[in-house]
PDB file of C-alpha atoms in Angstrom:
ATOM      1  CA  MET A  24      22.463 113.791 -52.512  1.00  0.00           C
ATOM      2  CA  SER A  25      25.466 113.817 -54.768  1.00  0.00           C
ATOM      3  CA  ASN A  26      28.599 111.969 -54.415  1.00  0.00           C
ATOM      4  CA  PRO A  27      31.403 113.952 -52.816  1.00  0.00           C
ATOM      5  CA  SER A  28      34.198 114.748 -54.928  1.00  0.00           C
ATOM      6  CA  PRO A  29      37.704 113.277 -54.615  1.00  0.00           C
ATOM      7  CA  PRO A  30      40.177 115.165 -52.518  1.00  0.00           C
ATOM      8  CA  PRO A  31      42.355 117.310 -54.481  1.00  0.00           C
ATOM      9  CA  GLY A  32      45.301 115.671 -55.967  1.00  0.00           C
ATOM     10  CA  ARG A  33      43.686 112.051 -55.818  1.00  0.00           C
ATOM     11  CA  PRO A  34      42.809 111.906 -59.484  1.00  0.00           C
ATOM     12  CA  ASP A  35      46.354 112.966 -60.401  1.00  0.00           C
ATOM     13  CA  ALA A  36      47.928 110.524 -58.005  1.00  0.00           C
ATOM     14  CA  PHE A  37      45.779 107.593 -59.280  1.00  0.00           C
ATOM     15  CA  ARG A  38      46.663 108.533 -62.841  1.00  0.00           C
ATOM     16  CA  THR A  39      50.326 108.324 -62.077  1.00  0.00           C
ATOM     17  CA  LEU A  40      49.928 104.962 -60.140  1.00  0.00           C
ATOM     18  CA  TYR A  41      47.560 103.584 -63.083  1.00  0.00           C
ATOM     19  CA  GLU A  42      50.080 104.727 -65.794  1.00  0.00           C
ATOM     20  CA  ALA A  43      52.906 103.134 -63.928  1.00  0.00           C
ATOM     21  CA  VAL A  44      51.399  99.755 -63.418  1.00  0.00           C
ATOM     22  CA  TYR A  45      48.718  99.024 -66.189  1.00  0.00           C
ATOM     23  CA  PRO A  46      51.212  97.693 -68.591  1.00  0.00           C
ATOM     24  CA  ASP A  47      52.763  95.252 -65.970  1.00  0.00           C
ATOM     25  CA  LEU A  48      49.154  94.247 -64.758  1.00  0.00           C
ATOM     26  CA  LEU A  49      48.174  93.569 -68.229  1.00  0.00           C
ATOM     27  CA  ARG A  50      51.056  91.288 -69.033  1.00  0.00           C
ATOM     28  CA  PHE A  51      50.491  89.551 -65.550  1.00  0.00           C
ATOM     29  CA  ALA A  52      46.977  88.964 -66.610  1.00  0.00           C
ATOM     30  CA  GLN A  53      47.663  87.990 -70.178  1.00  0.00           C
ATOM     31  CA  ARG A  54      49.993  85.165 -69.011  1.00  0.00           C
ATOM     32  CA  ARG A  55      47.169  83.583 -67.006  1.00  0.00           C
ATOM     33  CA  THR A  56      44.120  84.122 -69.307  1.00  0.00           C
ATOM     34  CA  ASP A  57      42.810  85.152 -72.562  1.00  0.00           C
ATOM     35  CA  THR A  58      43.606  88.441 -73.812  1.00  0.00           C
ATOM     36  CA  PHE A  59      39.985  89.831 -73.578  1.00  0.00           C
ATOM     37  CA  LEU A  60      39.624  88.444 -70.276  1.00  0.00           C
ATOM     38  CA  ALA A  61      42.827  89.890 -69.131  1.00  0.00           C
ATOM     39  CA  GLU A  62      41.752  93.323 -70.294  1.00  0.00           C
ATOM     40  CA  ASP A  63      38.404  92.993 -68.284  1.00  0.00           C
ATOM     41  CA  ALA A  64      40.197  91.733 -65.176  1.00  0.00           C
ATOM     42  CA  VAL A  65      42.725  94.718 -65.319  1.00  0.00           C
ATOM     43  CA  ALA A  66      39.821  97.177 -65.723  1.00  0.00           C
ATOM     44  CA  GLU A  67      37.914  95.697 -62.855  1.00  0.00           C
ATOM     45  CA  ALA A  68      41.246  96.045 -60.845  1.00  0.00           C
ATOM     46  CA  SER A  69      41.748  99.486 -61.775  1.00  0.00           C
ATOM     47  CA  LEU A  70      38.272 100.181 -60.366  1.00  0.00           C
ATOM     48  CA  VAL A  71      39.317  98.353 -57.309  1.00  0.00           C
ATOM     49  CA  LEU A  72      42.452 100.391 -56.939  1.00  0.00           C
ATOM     50  CA  TRP A  73      40.380 103.644 -57.474  1.00  0.00           C
ATOM     51  CA  ARG A  74      38.000 102.735 -54.513  1.00  0.00           C
ATOM     52  CA  ARG A  75      40.588 101.816 -52.185  1.00  0.00           C
ATOM     53  CA  PHE A  76      43.049 104.330 -53.212  1.00  0.00           C
ATOM     54  CA  ASP A  77      43.428 105.442 -49.542  1.00  0.00           C
ATOM     55  CA  GLU A  78      44.977 102.076 -48.993  1.00  0.00           C
ATOM     56  CA  VAL A  79      47.801 102.426 -51.365  1.00  0.00           C
ATOM     57  CA  PRO A  80      51.117 101.880 -49.955  1.00  0.00           C
ATOM     58  CA  GLN A  81      53.148 105.097 -50.212  1.00  0.00           C
ATOM     59  CA  ASN A  82      56.309 103.221 -51.441  1.00  0.00           C
ATOM     60  CA  ARG A  83      56.054 102.793 -55.310  1.00  0.00           C
ATOM     61  CA  ASP A  84      57.472  99.035 -55.240  1.00  0.00           C
ATOM     62  CA  ASP A  85      54.789  98.248 -52.409  1.00  0.00           C
ATOM     63  CA  ALA A  86      52.013 100.028 -54.274  1.00  0.00           C
ATOM     64  CA  ARG A  87      52.882  97.862 -57.435  1.00  0.00           C
ATOM     65  CA  ALA A  88      52.659  94.824 -55.507  1.00  0.00           C
ATOM     66  CA  TRP A  89      49.441  95.805 -53.731  1.00  0.00           C
ATOM     67  CA  ALA A  90      48.005  96.281 -57.488  1.00  0.00           C
ATOM     68  CA  PHE A  91      49.174  92.781 -58.410  1.00  0.00           C
ATOM     69  CA  GLY A  92      47.592  91.275 -55.544  1.00  0.00           C
ATOM     70  CA  ILE A  93      44.345  92.933 -56.186  1.00  0.00           C
ATOM     71  CA  LEU A  94      44.341  91.695 -59.656  1.00  0.00           C
ATOM     72  CA  ARG A  95      45.458  88.039 -58.661  1.00  0.00           C
ATOM     73  CA  ASN A  96      42.242  88.092 -56.220  1.00  0.00           C
ATOM     74  CA  ILE A  97      39.995  89.296 -58.956  1.00  0.00           C
ATOM     75  CA  MET A  98      41.211  86.601 -61.251  1.00  0.00           C
ATOM     76  CA  LEU A  99      40.922  83.872 -58.764  1.00  0.00           C
ATOM     77  CA  ASN A 100      37.382  85.043 -57.927  1.00  0.00           C
ATOM     78  CA  THR A 101      36.648  84.913 -61.533  1.00  0.00           C
ATOM     79  CA  HIS A 102      38.212  81.341 -61.870  1.00  0.00           C
ATOM     80  CA  ARG A 103      36.240  80.058 -58.977  1.00  0.00           C
ATOM     81  CA  GLY A 104      32.969  81.460 -60.356  1.00  0.00           C
ATOM     82  CA  ASP A 105      33.880  79.596 -63.803  1.00  0.00           C
ATOM     83  CA  GLN A 106      34.388  76.236 -61.654  1.00  0.00           C
ATOM     84  CA  ARG A 107      31.085  76.812 -60.108  1.00  0.00           C
ATOM     85  CA  ARG A 108      29.151  77.091 -63.371  1.00  0.00           C
ATOM     86  CA  GLN A 109      31.023  74.159 -64.735  1.00  0.00           C
ATOM     87  CA  ALA A 110      30.386  71.966 -61.847  1.00  0.00           C
ATOM     88  CA  LEU A 111      26.552  72.831 -62.121  1.00  0.00           C
ATOM     89  CA  GLY A 112      26.642  72.031 -65.799  1.00  0.00           C
ATOM     90  CA  ILE A 113      28.261  68.555 -64.799  1.00  0.00           C
ATOM     91  CA  ARG A 114      25.658  68.020 -61.944  1.00  0.00           C
ATOM     92  CA  LEU A 115      22.838  68.802 -64.396  1.00  0.00           C
ATOM     93  CA  ALA A 116      24.240  65.835 -66.671  1.00  0.00           C
ATOM     94  CA  ASN A 117      24.276  63.464 -63.779  1.00  0.00           C
ATOM     95  CA  ILE A 118      20.764  63.993 -62.717  1.00  0.00           C
ATOM     96  CA  PRO A 119      18.585  60.671 -62.472  1.00  0.00           C
ATOM     97  CA  THR A 120      16.743  60.347 -65.948  1.00  0.00           C
ATOM     98  CA  GLU A 121      12.830  59.594 -66.017  1.00  0.00           C
ATOM     99  CA  ALA A 122      13.218  58.094 -69.570  1.00  0.00           C
ATOM    100  CA  SER A 123      10.221  56.181 -70.711  1.00  0.00           C
ATOM    101  CA  SER A 124      12.468  53.510 -72.192  1.00  0.00           C
ATOM    102  CA  ASP A 125      14.311  51.051 -70.126  1.00  0.00           C
ATOM    103  CA  SER A 126      17.176  51.140 -72.465  1.00  0.00           C
ATOM    104  CA  HIS A 127      20.587  51.857 -70.766  1.00  0.00           C
ATOM    105  CA  GLU A 128      21.786  53.393 -74.056  1.00  0.00           C
ATOM    106  CA  ASP A 129      18.791  55.610 -74.276  1.00  0.00           C
ATOM    107  CA  ALA A 130      19.296  56.901 -70.835  1.00  0.00           C
ATOM    108  CA  VAL A 131      23.046  57.462 -71.547  1.00  0.00           C
ATOM    109  CA  THR A 132      22.288  59.555 -74.802  1.00  0.00           C
ATOM    110  CA  SER A 133      19.672  61.486 -72.959  1.00  0.00           C
ATOM    111  CA  ARG A 134      22.089  62.658 -70.395  1.00  0.00           C
ATOM    112  CA  ILE A 135      24.702  63.387 -73.137  1.00  0.00           C
ATOM    113  CA  ASP A 136      22.097  65.363 -74.975  1.00  0.00           C
ATOM    114  CA  LEU A 137      20.929  67.311 -71.866  1.00  0.00           C
ATOM    115  CA  GLY A 138      24.465  68.225 -70.899  1.00  0.00           C
ATOM    116  CA  ARG A 139      25.098  69.541 -74.620  1.00  0.00           C
ATOM    117  CA  ALA A 140      21.953  71.490 -74.411  1.00  0.00           C
ATOM    118  CA  TRP A 141      23.016  72.902 -70.795  1.00  0.00           C
ATOM    119  CA  HIS A 142      26.146  74.245 -72.258  1.00  0.00           C
ATOM    120  CA  LEU A 143      24.391  75.983 -74.994  1.00  0.00           C
ATOM    121  CA  LEU A 144      22.025  77.927 -72.714  1.00  0.00           C
ATOM    122  CA  SER A 145      22.986  81.472 -71.622  1.00  0.00           C
ATOM    123  CA  GLU A 146      24.259  82.052 -67.974  1.00  0.00           C
ATOM    124  CA  VAL A 147      21.132  83.812 -67.279  1.00  0.00           C
ATOM    125  CA  HIS A 148      18.999  80.659 -68.080  1.00  0.00           C
ATOM    126  CA  GLN A 149      21.400  78.256 -66.458  1.00  0.00           C
ATOM    127  CA  GLU A 150      21.322  80.548 -63.331  1.00  0.00           C
ATOM    128  CA  ALA A 151      17.449  80.551 -63.263  1.00  0.00           C
ATOM    129  CA  LEU A 152      17.088  76.780 -63.826  1.00  0.00           C
ATOM    130  CA  GLY A 153      19.961  75.830 -61.431  1.00  0.00           C
ATOM    131  CA  LEU A 154      18.189  77.935 -58.593  1.00  0.00           C
ATOM    132  CA  ALA A 155      14.804  76.364 -59.181  1.00  0.00           C
ATOM    133  CA  VAL A 156      16.068  72.724 -60.120  1.00  0.00           C
ATOM    134  CA  PHE A 157      19.317  72.147 -58.088  1.00  0.00           C
ATOM    135  CA  GLU A 158      18.962  74.397 -55.131  1.00  0.00           C
ATOM    136  CA  ASP A 159      14.984  73.652 -55.110  1.00  0.00           C
ATOM    137  CA  LEU A 160      14.387  77.356 -54.206  1.00  0.00           C
ATOM    138  CA  PRO A 161      10.943  78.700 -54.250  1.00  0.00           C
ATOM    139  CA  ALA A 162      10.476  81.857 -56.706  1.00  0.00           C
ATOM    140  CA  PRO A 163      10.489  84.543 -54.012  1.00  0.00           C
ATOM    141  CA  GLN A 164      13.749  83.146 -52.535  1.00  0.00           C
ATOM    142  CA  ALA A 165      15.522  82.517 -55.968  1.00  0.00           C
ATOM    143  CA  ALA A 166      14.345  86.050 -56.826  1.00  0.00           C
ATOM    144  CA  ALA A 167      15.909  87.551 -53.750  1.00  0.00           C
ATOM    145  CA  VAL A 168      19.237  85.558 -54.675  1.00  0.00           C
ATOM    146  CA  LEU A 169      19.259  87.379 -58.121  1.00  0.00           C
ATOM    147  CA  GLY A 170      17.983  90.659 -56.728  1.00  0.00           C
ATOM    148  CA  ILE A 171      14.811  90.758 -58.828  1.00  0.00           C
ATOM    149  CA  SER A 172      11.155  90.350 -58.227  1.00  0.00           C
ATOM    150  CA  PRO A 173       9.494  86.932 -57.893  1.00  0.00           C
ATOM    151  CA  VAL A 174       7.389  87.850 -60.933  1.00  0.00           C
ATOM    152  CA  ALA A 175      10.641  88.722 -63.018  1.00  0.00           C
ATOM    153  CA  PHE A 176      12.200  85.415 -61.747  1.00  0.00           C
ATOM    154  CA  ARG A 177       9.066  83.359 -62.671  1.00  0.00           C
ATOM    155  CA  LEU A 178       9.351  85.142 -66.269  1.00  0.00           C
ATOM    156  CA  ARG A 179      13.008  84.331 -66.293  1.00  0.00           C
ATOM    157  CA  LEU A 180      12.538  80.774 -65.435  1.00  0.00           C
ATOM    158  CA  SER A 181       9.861  80.195 -67.952  1.00  0.00           C
ATOM    159  CA  ARG A 182      12.136  81.559 -70.782  1.00  0.00           C
ATOM    160  CA  ALA A 183      14.967  79.265 -69.456  1.00  0.00           C
ATOM    161  CA  ARG A 184      12.676  76.175 -69.485  1.00  0.00           C
ATOM    162  CA  ARG A 185      11.488  76.997 -73.010  1.00  0.00           C
ATOM    163  CA  ALA A 186      15.124  77.589 -74.117  1.00  0.00           C
ATOM    164  CA  LEU A 187      15.983  74.146 -72.832  1.00  0.00           C
ATOM    165  CA  ARG A 188      13.095  72.641 -74.388  1.00  0.00           C
ATOM    166  CA  LEU A 189      13.961  74.008 -77.754  1.00  0.00           C
ATOM    167  CA  LEU A 190      17.571  72.874 -77.384  1.00  0.00           C
ATOM    168  CA  LEU A 191      16.600  69.498 -76.491  1.00  0.00           C
ATOM    169  CA  ASN A 192      14.162  69.303 -79.533  1.00  0.00           C
ATOM    170  CA  HIS A 193      17.144  69.839 -81.618  1.00  0.00           C
ATOM    171  CA  PHE A 194      18.991  66.623 -80.588  1.00  0.00           C
ATOM    172  CA  PRO A 195      17.349  63.630 -82.363  1.00  0.00           C
ATOM    173  CA  HIS A 196      17.405  61.260 -79.296  1.00  0.00           C
ATOM    174  CA  THR A 197      15.999  63.615 -76.725  1.00  0.00           C
ATOM    175  CA  ALA A 198      13.248  64.760 -78.841  1.00  0.00           C
ATOM    176  CA  ARG A 199      11.898  60.988 -78.678  1.00  0.00           C
ATOM    177  CA  THR A 200      12.775  60.469 -74.902  1.00  0.00           C
ATOM    178  CA  PRO A 201      13.251  63.576 -72.853  1.00  0.00           C
ATOM    179  CA  ALA A 202      15.915  62.997 -70.037  1.00  0.00           C
ATOM    180  CA  VAL A 203      14.395  65.326 -67.587  1.00  0.00           C
ATOM    181  CA  SER A 204      11.223  67.245 -67.406  1.00  0.00           C
ATOM    182  CA  PRO A 205      12.286  71.029 -67.954  1.00  0.00           C
ATOM    183  CA  GLU A 206       8.839  71.558 -66.311  1.00  0.00           C
ATOM    184  CA  ARG A 207      10.021  70.998 -62.785  1.00  0.00           C
ATOM    185  CA  THR A 208       9.753  74.465 -61.128  1.00  0.00           C
ATOM    186  CA  ALA A 209      10.311  76.154 -57.883  1.00  0.00           C
ATOM    187  CA  THR A 210       7.074  76.349 -56.138  1.00  0.00           C
ATOM    188  CA  PRO A 211       5.727  80.268 -55.911  1.00  0.00           C
TER     189      PRO A 211
END
């Protein structure tokens, strides 16, 4: 079944609105974030404008304000997501250590190294480890969160553990005394 084509005149009406508000939306976003992120946010807002074009107010000024509201909400959602990822990284650095040494200095160093390694991991690896370790989700449930099969999740988790292990081995302190066992997994 193919997608129905837009009503006649809709593409032209959207193009007119887009051309009228794009420069203002881009400046709005650039004042609030990095240039490359601003362009992505405006592109995402444009997609929402197209999808919800039937809801655009008829008055030009109201339509412009509506577009700003959409862009603002997208930027707020992006910011909240960034804060959640950062908070997850901070929680990782604060997990109890299982260091073999009783030295407080070794424990602190291990946590610092673990935090550094966490920030070097890709988002995909952070997400897999976070679901398995912090959320304590079994593989089938974690896979459902990500919209992938349990087998794909286990593979992703295995790669994430390997990446974390490699990063930790590059830090001289954790190579001797690992702060946390990256082997902790979600149960299948």
